[in-house]
Short mmCIF file of N, CA and C in Angstrom, two decimals:
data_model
loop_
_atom_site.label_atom_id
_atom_site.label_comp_id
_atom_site.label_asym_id
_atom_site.label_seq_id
_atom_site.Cartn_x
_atom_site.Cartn_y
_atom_site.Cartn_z
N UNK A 17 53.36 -122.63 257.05
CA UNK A 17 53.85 -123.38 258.17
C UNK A 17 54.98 -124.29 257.72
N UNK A 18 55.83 -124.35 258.48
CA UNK A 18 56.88 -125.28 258.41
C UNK A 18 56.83 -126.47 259.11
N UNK A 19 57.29 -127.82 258.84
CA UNK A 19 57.41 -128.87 259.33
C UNK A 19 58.45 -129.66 259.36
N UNK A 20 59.07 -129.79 260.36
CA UNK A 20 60.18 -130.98 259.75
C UNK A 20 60.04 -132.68 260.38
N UNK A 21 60.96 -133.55 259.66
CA UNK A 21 61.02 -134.80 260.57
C UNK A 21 62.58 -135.32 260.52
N UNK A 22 63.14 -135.70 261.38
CA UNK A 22 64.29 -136.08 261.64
C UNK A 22 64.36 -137.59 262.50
N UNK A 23 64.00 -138.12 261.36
CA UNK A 23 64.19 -140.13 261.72
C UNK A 23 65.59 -140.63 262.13
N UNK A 24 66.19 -141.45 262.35
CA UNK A 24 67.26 -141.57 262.37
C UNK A 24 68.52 -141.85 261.72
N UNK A 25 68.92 -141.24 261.52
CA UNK A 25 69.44 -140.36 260.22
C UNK A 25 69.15 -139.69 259.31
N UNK A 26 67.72 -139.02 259.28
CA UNK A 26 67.79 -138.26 258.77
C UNK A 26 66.39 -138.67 257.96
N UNK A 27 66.46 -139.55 257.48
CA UNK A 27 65.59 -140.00 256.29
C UNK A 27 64.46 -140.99 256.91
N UNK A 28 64.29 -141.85 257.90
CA UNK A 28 63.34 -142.98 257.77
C UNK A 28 61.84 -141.83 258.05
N UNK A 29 60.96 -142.75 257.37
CA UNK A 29 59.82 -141.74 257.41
C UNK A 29 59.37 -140.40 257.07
N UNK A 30 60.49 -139.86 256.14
CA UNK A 30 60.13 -138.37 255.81
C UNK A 30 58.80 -138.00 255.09
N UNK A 31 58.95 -139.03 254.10
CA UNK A 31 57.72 -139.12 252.99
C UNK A 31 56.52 -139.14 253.85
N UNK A 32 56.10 -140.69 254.59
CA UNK A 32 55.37 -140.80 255.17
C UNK A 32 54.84 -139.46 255.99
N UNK A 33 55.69 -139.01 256.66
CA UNK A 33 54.95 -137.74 257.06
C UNK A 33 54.63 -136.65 256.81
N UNK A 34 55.27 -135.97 255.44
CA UNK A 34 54.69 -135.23 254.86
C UNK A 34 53.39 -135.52 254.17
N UNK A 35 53.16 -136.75 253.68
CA UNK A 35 51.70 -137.32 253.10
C UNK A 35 50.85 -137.26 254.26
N UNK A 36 51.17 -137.61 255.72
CA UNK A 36 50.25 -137.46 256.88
C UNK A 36 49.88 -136.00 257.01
N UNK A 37 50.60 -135.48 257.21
CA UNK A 37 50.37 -133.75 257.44
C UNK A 37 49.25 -133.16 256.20
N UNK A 38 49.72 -133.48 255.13
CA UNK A 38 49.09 -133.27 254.03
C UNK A 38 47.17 -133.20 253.84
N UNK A 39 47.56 -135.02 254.29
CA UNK A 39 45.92 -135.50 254.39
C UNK A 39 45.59 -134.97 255.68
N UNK A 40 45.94 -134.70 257.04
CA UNK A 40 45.06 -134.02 257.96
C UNK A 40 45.15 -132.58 257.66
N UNK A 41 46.09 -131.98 257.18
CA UNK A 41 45.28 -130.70 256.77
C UNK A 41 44.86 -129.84 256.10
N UNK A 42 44.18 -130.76 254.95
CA UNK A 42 43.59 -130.79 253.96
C UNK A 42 43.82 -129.48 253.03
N UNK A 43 45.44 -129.30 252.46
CA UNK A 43 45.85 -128.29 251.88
C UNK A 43 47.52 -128.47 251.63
N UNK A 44 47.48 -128.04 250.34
CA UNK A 44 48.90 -128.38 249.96
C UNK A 44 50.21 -128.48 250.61
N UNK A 45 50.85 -129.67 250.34
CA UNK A 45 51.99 -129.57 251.19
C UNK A 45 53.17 -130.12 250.64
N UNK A 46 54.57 -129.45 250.42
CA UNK A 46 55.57 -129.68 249.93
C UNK A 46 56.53 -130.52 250.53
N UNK A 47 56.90 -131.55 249.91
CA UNK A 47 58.34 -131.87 250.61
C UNK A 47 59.40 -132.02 249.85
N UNK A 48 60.21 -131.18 250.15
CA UNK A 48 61.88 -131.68 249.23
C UNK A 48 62.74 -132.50 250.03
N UNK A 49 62.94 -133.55 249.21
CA UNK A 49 63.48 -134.75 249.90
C UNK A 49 64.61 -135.01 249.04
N UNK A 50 65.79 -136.05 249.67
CA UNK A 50 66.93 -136.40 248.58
C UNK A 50 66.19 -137.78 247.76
N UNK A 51 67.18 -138.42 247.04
CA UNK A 51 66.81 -139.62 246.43
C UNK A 51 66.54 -140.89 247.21
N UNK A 52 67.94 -140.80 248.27
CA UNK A 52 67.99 -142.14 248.80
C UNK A 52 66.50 -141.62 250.20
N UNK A 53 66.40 -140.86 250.23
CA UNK A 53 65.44 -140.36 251.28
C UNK A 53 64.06 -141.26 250.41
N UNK A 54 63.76 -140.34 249.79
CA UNK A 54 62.55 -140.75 249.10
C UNK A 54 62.15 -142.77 248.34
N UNK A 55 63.22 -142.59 248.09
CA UNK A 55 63.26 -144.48 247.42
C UNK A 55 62.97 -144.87 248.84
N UNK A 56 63.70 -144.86 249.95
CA UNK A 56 63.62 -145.06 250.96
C UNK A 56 62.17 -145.46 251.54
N UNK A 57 60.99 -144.60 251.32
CA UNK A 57 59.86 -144.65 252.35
C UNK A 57 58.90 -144.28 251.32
N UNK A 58 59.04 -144.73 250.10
CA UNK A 58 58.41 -145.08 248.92
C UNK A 58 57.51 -145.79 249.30
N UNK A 59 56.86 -146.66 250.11
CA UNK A 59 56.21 -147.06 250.46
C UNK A 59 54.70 -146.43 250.80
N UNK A 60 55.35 -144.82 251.39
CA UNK A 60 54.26 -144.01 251.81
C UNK A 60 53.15 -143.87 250.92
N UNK A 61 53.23 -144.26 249.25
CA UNK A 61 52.23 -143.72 248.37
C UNK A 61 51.78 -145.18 248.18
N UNK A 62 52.18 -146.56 248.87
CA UNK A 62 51.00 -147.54 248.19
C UNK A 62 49.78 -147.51 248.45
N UNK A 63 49.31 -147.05 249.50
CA UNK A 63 47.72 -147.20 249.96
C UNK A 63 46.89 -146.19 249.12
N UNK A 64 47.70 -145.47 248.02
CA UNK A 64 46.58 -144.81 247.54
C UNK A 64 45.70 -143.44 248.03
N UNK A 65 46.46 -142.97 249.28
CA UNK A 65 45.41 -142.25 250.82
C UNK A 65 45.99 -140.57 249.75
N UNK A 66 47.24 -140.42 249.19
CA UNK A 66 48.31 -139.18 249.00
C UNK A 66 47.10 -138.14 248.45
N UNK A 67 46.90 -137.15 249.19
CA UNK A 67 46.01 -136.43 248.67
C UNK A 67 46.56 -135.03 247.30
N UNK A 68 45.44 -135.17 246.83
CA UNK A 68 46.14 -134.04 245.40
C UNK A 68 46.93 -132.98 245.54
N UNK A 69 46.84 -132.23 246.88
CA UNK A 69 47.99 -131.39 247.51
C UNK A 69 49.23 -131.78 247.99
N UNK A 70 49.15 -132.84 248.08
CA UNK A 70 50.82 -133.60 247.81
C UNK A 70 51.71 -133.37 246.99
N UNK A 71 52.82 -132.71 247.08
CA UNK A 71 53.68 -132.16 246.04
C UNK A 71 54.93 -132.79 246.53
N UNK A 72 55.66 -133.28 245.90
CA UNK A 72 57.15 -134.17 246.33
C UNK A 72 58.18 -133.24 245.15
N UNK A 73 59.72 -132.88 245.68
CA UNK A 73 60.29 -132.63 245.07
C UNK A 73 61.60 -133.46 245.47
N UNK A 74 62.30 -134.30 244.36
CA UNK A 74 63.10 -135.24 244.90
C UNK A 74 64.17 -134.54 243.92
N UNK A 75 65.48 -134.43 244.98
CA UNK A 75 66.85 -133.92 244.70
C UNK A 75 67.73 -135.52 244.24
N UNK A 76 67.68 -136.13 242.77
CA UNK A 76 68.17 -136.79 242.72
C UNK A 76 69.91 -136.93 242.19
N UNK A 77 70.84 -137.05 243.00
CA UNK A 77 72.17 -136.95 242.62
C UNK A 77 73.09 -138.23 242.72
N UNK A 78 71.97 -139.72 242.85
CA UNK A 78 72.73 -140.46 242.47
C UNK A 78 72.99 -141.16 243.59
N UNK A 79 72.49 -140.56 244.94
CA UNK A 79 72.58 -141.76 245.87
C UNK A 79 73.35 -140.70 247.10
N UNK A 80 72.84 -140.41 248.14
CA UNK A 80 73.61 -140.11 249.07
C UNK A 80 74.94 -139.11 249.23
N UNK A 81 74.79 -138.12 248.20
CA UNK A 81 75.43 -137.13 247.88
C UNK A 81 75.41 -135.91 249.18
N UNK A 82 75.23 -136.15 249.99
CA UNK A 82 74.55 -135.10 251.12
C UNK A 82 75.95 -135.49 252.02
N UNK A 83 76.73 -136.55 251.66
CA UNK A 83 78.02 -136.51 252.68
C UNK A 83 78.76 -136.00 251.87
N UNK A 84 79.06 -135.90 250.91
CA UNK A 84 80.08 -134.63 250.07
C UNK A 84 79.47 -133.47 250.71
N UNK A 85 79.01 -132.97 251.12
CA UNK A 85 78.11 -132.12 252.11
C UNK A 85 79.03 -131.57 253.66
N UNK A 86 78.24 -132.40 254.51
CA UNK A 86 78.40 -131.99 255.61
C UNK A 86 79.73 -132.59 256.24
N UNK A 87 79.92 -131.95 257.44
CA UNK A 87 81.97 -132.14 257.82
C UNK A 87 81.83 -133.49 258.18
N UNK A 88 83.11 -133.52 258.19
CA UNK A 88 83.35 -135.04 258.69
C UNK A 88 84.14 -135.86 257.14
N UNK A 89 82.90 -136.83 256.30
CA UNK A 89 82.88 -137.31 255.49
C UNK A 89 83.44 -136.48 254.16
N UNK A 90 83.02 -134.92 254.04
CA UNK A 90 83.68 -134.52 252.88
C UNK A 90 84.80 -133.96 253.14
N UNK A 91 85.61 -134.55 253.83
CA UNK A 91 86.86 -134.31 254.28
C UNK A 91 88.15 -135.08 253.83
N UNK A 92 87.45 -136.53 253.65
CA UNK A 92 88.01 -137.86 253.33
C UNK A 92 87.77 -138.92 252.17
N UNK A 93 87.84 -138.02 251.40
CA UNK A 93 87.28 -139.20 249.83
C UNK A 93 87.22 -140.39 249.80
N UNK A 94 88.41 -140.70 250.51
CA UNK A 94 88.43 -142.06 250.42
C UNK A 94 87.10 -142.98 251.55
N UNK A 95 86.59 -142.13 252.24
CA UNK A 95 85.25 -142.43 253.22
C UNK A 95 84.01 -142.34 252.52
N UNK A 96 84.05 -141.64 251.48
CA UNK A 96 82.55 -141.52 250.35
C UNK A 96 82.09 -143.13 249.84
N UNK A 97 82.79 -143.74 249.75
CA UNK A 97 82.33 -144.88 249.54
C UNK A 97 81.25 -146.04 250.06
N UNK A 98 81.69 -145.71 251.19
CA UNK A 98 81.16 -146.19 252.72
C UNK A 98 80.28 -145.28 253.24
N UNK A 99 79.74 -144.19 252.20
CA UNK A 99 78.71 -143.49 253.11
C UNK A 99 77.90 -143.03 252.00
N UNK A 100 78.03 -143.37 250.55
CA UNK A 100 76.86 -143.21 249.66
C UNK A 100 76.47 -143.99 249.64
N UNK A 101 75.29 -143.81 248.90
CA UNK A 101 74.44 -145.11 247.88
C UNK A 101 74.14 -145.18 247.13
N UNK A 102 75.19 -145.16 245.98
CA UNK A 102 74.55 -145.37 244.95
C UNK A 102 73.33 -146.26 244.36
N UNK A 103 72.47 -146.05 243.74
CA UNK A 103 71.31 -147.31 243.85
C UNK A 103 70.59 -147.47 242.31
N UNK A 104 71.40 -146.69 241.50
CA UNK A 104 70.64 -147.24 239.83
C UNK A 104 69.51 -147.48 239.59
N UNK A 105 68.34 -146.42 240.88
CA UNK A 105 66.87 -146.72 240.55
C UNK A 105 66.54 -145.23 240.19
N UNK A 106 65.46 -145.15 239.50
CA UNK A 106 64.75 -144.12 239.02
C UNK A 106 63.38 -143.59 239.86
N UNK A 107 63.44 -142.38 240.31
CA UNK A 107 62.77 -141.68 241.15
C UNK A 107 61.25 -141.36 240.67
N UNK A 108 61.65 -141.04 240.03
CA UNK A 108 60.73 -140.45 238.47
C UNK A 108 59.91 -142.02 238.25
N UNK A 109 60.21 -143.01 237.37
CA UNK A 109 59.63 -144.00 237.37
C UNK A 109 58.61 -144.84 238.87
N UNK A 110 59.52 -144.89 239.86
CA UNK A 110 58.81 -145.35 241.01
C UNK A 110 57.77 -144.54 240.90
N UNK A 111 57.85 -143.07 241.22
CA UNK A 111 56.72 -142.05 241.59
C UNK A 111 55.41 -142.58 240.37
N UNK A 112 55.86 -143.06 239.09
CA UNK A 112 54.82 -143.13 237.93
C UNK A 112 54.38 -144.78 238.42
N UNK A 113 54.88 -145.44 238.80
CA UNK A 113 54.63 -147.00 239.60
C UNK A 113 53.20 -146.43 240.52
N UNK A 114 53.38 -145.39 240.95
CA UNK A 114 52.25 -145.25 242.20
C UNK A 114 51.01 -144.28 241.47
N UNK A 115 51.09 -144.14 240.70
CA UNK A 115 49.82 -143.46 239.37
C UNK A 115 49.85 -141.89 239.86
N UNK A 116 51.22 -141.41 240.11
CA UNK A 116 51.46 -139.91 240.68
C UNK A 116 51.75 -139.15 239.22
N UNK A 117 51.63 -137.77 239.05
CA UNK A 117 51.95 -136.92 237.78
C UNK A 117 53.21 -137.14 238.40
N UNK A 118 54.20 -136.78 237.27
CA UNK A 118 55.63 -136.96 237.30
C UNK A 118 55.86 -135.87 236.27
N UNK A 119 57.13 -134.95 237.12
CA UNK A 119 57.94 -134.04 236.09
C UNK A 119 59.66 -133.97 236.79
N UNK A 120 60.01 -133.94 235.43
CA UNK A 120 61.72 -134.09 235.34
C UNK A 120 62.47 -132.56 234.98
N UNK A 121 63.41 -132.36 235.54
CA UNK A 121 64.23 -130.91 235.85
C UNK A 121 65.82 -131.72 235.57
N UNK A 122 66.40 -131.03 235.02
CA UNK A 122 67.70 -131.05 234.59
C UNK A 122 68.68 -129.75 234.65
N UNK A 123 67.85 -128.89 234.43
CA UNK A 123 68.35 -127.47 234.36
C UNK A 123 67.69 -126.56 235.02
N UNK A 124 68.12 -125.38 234.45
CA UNK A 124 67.15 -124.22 235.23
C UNK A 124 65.90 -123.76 234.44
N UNK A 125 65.89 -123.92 232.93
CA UNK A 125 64.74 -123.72 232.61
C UNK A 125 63.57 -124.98 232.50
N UNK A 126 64.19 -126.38 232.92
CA UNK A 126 62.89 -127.31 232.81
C UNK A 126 62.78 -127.46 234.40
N UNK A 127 63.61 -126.93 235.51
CA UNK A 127 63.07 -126.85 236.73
C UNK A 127 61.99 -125.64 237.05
N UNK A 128 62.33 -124.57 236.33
CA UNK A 128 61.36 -123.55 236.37
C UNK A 128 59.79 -123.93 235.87
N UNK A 129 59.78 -124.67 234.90
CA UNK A 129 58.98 -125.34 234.40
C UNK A 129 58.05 -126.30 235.31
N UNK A 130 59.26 -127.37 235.77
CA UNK A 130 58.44 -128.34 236.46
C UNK A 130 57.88 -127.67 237.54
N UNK A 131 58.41 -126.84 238.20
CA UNK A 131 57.73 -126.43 239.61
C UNK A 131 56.56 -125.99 239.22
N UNK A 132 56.31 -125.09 237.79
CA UNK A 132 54.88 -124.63 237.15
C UNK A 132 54.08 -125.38 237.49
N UNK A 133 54.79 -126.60 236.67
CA UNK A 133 53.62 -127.83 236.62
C UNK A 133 52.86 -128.58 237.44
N UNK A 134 54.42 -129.03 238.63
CA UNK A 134 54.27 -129.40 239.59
C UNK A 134 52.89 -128.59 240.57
N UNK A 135 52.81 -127.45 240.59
CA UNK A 135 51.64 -126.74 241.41
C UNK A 135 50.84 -126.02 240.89
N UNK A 136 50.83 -126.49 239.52
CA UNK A 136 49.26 -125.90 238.81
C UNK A 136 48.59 -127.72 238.31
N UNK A 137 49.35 -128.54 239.01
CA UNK A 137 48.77 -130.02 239.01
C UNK A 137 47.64 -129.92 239.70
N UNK A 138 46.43 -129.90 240.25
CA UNK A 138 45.46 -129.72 241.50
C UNK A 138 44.79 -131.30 241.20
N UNK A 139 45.04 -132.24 240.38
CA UNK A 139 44.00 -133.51 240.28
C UNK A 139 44.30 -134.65 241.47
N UNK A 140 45.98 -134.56 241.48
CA UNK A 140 46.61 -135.88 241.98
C UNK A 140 48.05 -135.91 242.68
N UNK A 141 48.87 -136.36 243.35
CA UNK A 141 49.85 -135.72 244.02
C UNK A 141 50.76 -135.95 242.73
N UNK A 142 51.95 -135.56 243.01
CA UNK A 142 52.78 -134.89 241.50
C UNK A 142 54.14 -135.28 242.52
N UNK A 143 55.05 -135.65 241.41
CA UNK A 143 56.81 -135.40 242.15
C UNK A 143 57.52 -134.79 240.85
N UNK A 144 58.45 -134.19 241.42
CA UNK A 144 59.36 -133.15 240.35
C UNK A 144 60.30 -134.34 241.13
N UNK A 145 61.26 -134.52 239.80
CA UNK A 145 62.59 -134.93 240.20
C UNK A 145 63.54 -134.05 239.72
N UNK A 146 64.29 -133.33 240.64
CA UNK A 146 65.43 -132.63 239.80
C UNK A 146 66.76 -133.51 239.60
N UNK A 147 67.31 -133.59 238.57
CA UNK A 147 68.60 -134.36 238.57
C UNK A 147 69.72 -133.38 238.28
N UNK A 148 70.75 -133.68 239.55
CA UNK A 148 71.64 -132.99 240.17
C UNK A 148 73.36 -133.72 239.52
N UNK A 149 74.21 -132.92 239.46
CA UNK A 149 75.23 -133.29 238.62
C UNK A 149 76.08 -134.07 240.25
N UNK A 150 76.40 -134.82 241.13
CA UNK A 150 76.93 -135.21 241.98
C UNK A 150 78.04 -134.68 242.43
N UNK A 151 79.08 -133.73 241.60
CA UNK A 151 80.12 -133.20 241.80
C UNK A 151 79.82 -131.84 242.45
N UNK A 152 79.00 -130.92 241.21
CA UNK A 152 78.63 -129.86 241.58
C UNK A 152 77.64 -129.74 242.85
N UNK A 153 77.00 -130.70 242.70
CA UNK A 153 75.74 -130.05 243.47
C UNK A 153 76.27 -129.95 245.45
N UNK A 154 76.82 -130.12 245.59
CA UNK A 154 77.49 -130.24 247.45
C UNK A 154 78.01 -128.50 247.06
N UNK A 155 78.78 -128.14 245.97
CA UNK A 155 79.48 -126.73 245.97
C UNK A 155 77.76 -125.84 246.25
N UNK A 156 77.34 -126.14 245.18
CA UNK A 156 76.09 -125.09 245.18
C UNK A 156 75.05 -125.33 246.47
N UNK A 157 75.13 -126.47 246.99
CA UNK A 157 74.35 -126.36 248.56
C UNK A 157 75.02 -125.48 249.06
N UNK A 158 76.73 -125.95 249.78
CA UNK A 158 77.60 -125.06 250.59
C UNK A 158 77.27 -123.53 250.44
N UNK A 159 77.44 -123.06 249.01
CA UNK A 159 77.22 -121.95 248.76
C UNK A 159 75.94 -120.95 249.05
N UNK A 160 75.18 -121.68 248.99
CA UNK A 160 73.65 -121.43 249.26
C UNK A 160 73.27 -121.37 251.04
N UNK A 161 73.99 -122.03 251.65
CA UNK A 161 74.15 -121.93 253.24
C UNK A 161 74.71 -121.03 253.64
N UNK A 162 76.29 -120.79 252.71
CA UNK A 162 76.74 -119.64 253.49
C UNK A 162 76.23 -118.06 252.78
N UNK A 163 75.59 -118.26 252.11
CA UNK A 163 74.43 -116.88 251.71
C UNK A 163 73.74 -116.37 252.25
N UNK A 164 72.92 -117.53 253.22
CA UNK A 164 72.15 -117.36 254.11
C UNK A 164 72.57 -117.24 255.65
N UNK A 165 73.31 -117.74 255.91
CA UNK A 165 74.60 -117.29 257.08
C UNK A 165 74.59 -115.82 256.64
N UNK A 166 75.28 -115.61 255.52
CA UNK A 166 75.33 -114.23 255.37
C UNK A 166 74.24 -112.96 255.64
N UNK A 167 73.56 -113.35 255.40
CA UNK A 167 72.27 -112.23 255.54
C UNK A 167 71.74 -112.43 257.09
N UNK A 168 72.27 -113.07 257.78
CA UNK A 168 71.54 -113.42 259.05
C UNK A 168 72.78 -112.17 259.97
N UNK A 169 74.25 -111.90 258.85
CA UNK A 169 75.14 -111.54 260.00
C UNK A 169 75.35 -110.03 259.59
#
């Protein structure tokens, strides 16, 4: 099953509701979230409730890299400024703040890895952080959209 949530803009509450979905239906549930998404509603794991099928995968690139992305903003460099965030916090650490397993991805063979880990974890909810190069990573989304565009046409 698929789920989505679309707060306003995008991000308020994502976490939170994938941990809700999670705990009512009592079976693993993924969410890939960005950085500033996730720091964002970090909040969702203080009460302790995150059940062991909780799996978080956080796309960290440094803050709001998702407008090098979509039209408009990656149009105008000089507008990136005013629409990232950079934020010099660690994804990975917060997630270990909330007594969650934590695994780190850099590449393709320690992401292959973490996802192992990430879902042969069954004790406690787990976050993979992948860390994303900020330049590249908007090419390899784009690219990955219009792949899938592709096969649809």
């Amino acid at each position: 099953r698929w789920h989505a949530n679309r707060g306003t803009s995008g991000i308020d509450g994502c976490t939170s509701t994938a941990l809700g979905s999670a705990f009512i239906a009592e079976r693993p549930t993924l969410l890939i979230t960005g950085d500033v998404a996730f720091l964002y509603d970090s909040n969702a794991f203080w009460n302790g409730l995150a059940t062991p099928g909780s799996k978080v995968v956080v796309i960290d690139n440094g803050g709001g890299n998702i407008f090098r992305y979509i039209p408009g903003p990656d149009r105008d460099k000089d507008l990136l400024p005013y629409f990232e965030t950079p934020h010099g916090r660690d994804p990975l650490a917060l997630a270990g703040h909330y007594g969650l397993a934590t695994y780190e991805a850099f590449d393709r063979t320690s992401l292959q890895q973490g996802l192992e880990q990430l879902f042969r974890d069954h004790d406690r909810p787990a976050v993979l952080v992948v860390r994303t190069d900020p330049g590249v990573s908007p090419r390899v989304l784009r690219a990955y959209f219009e792949g899938l565009a592709g096969d649809r046409g």
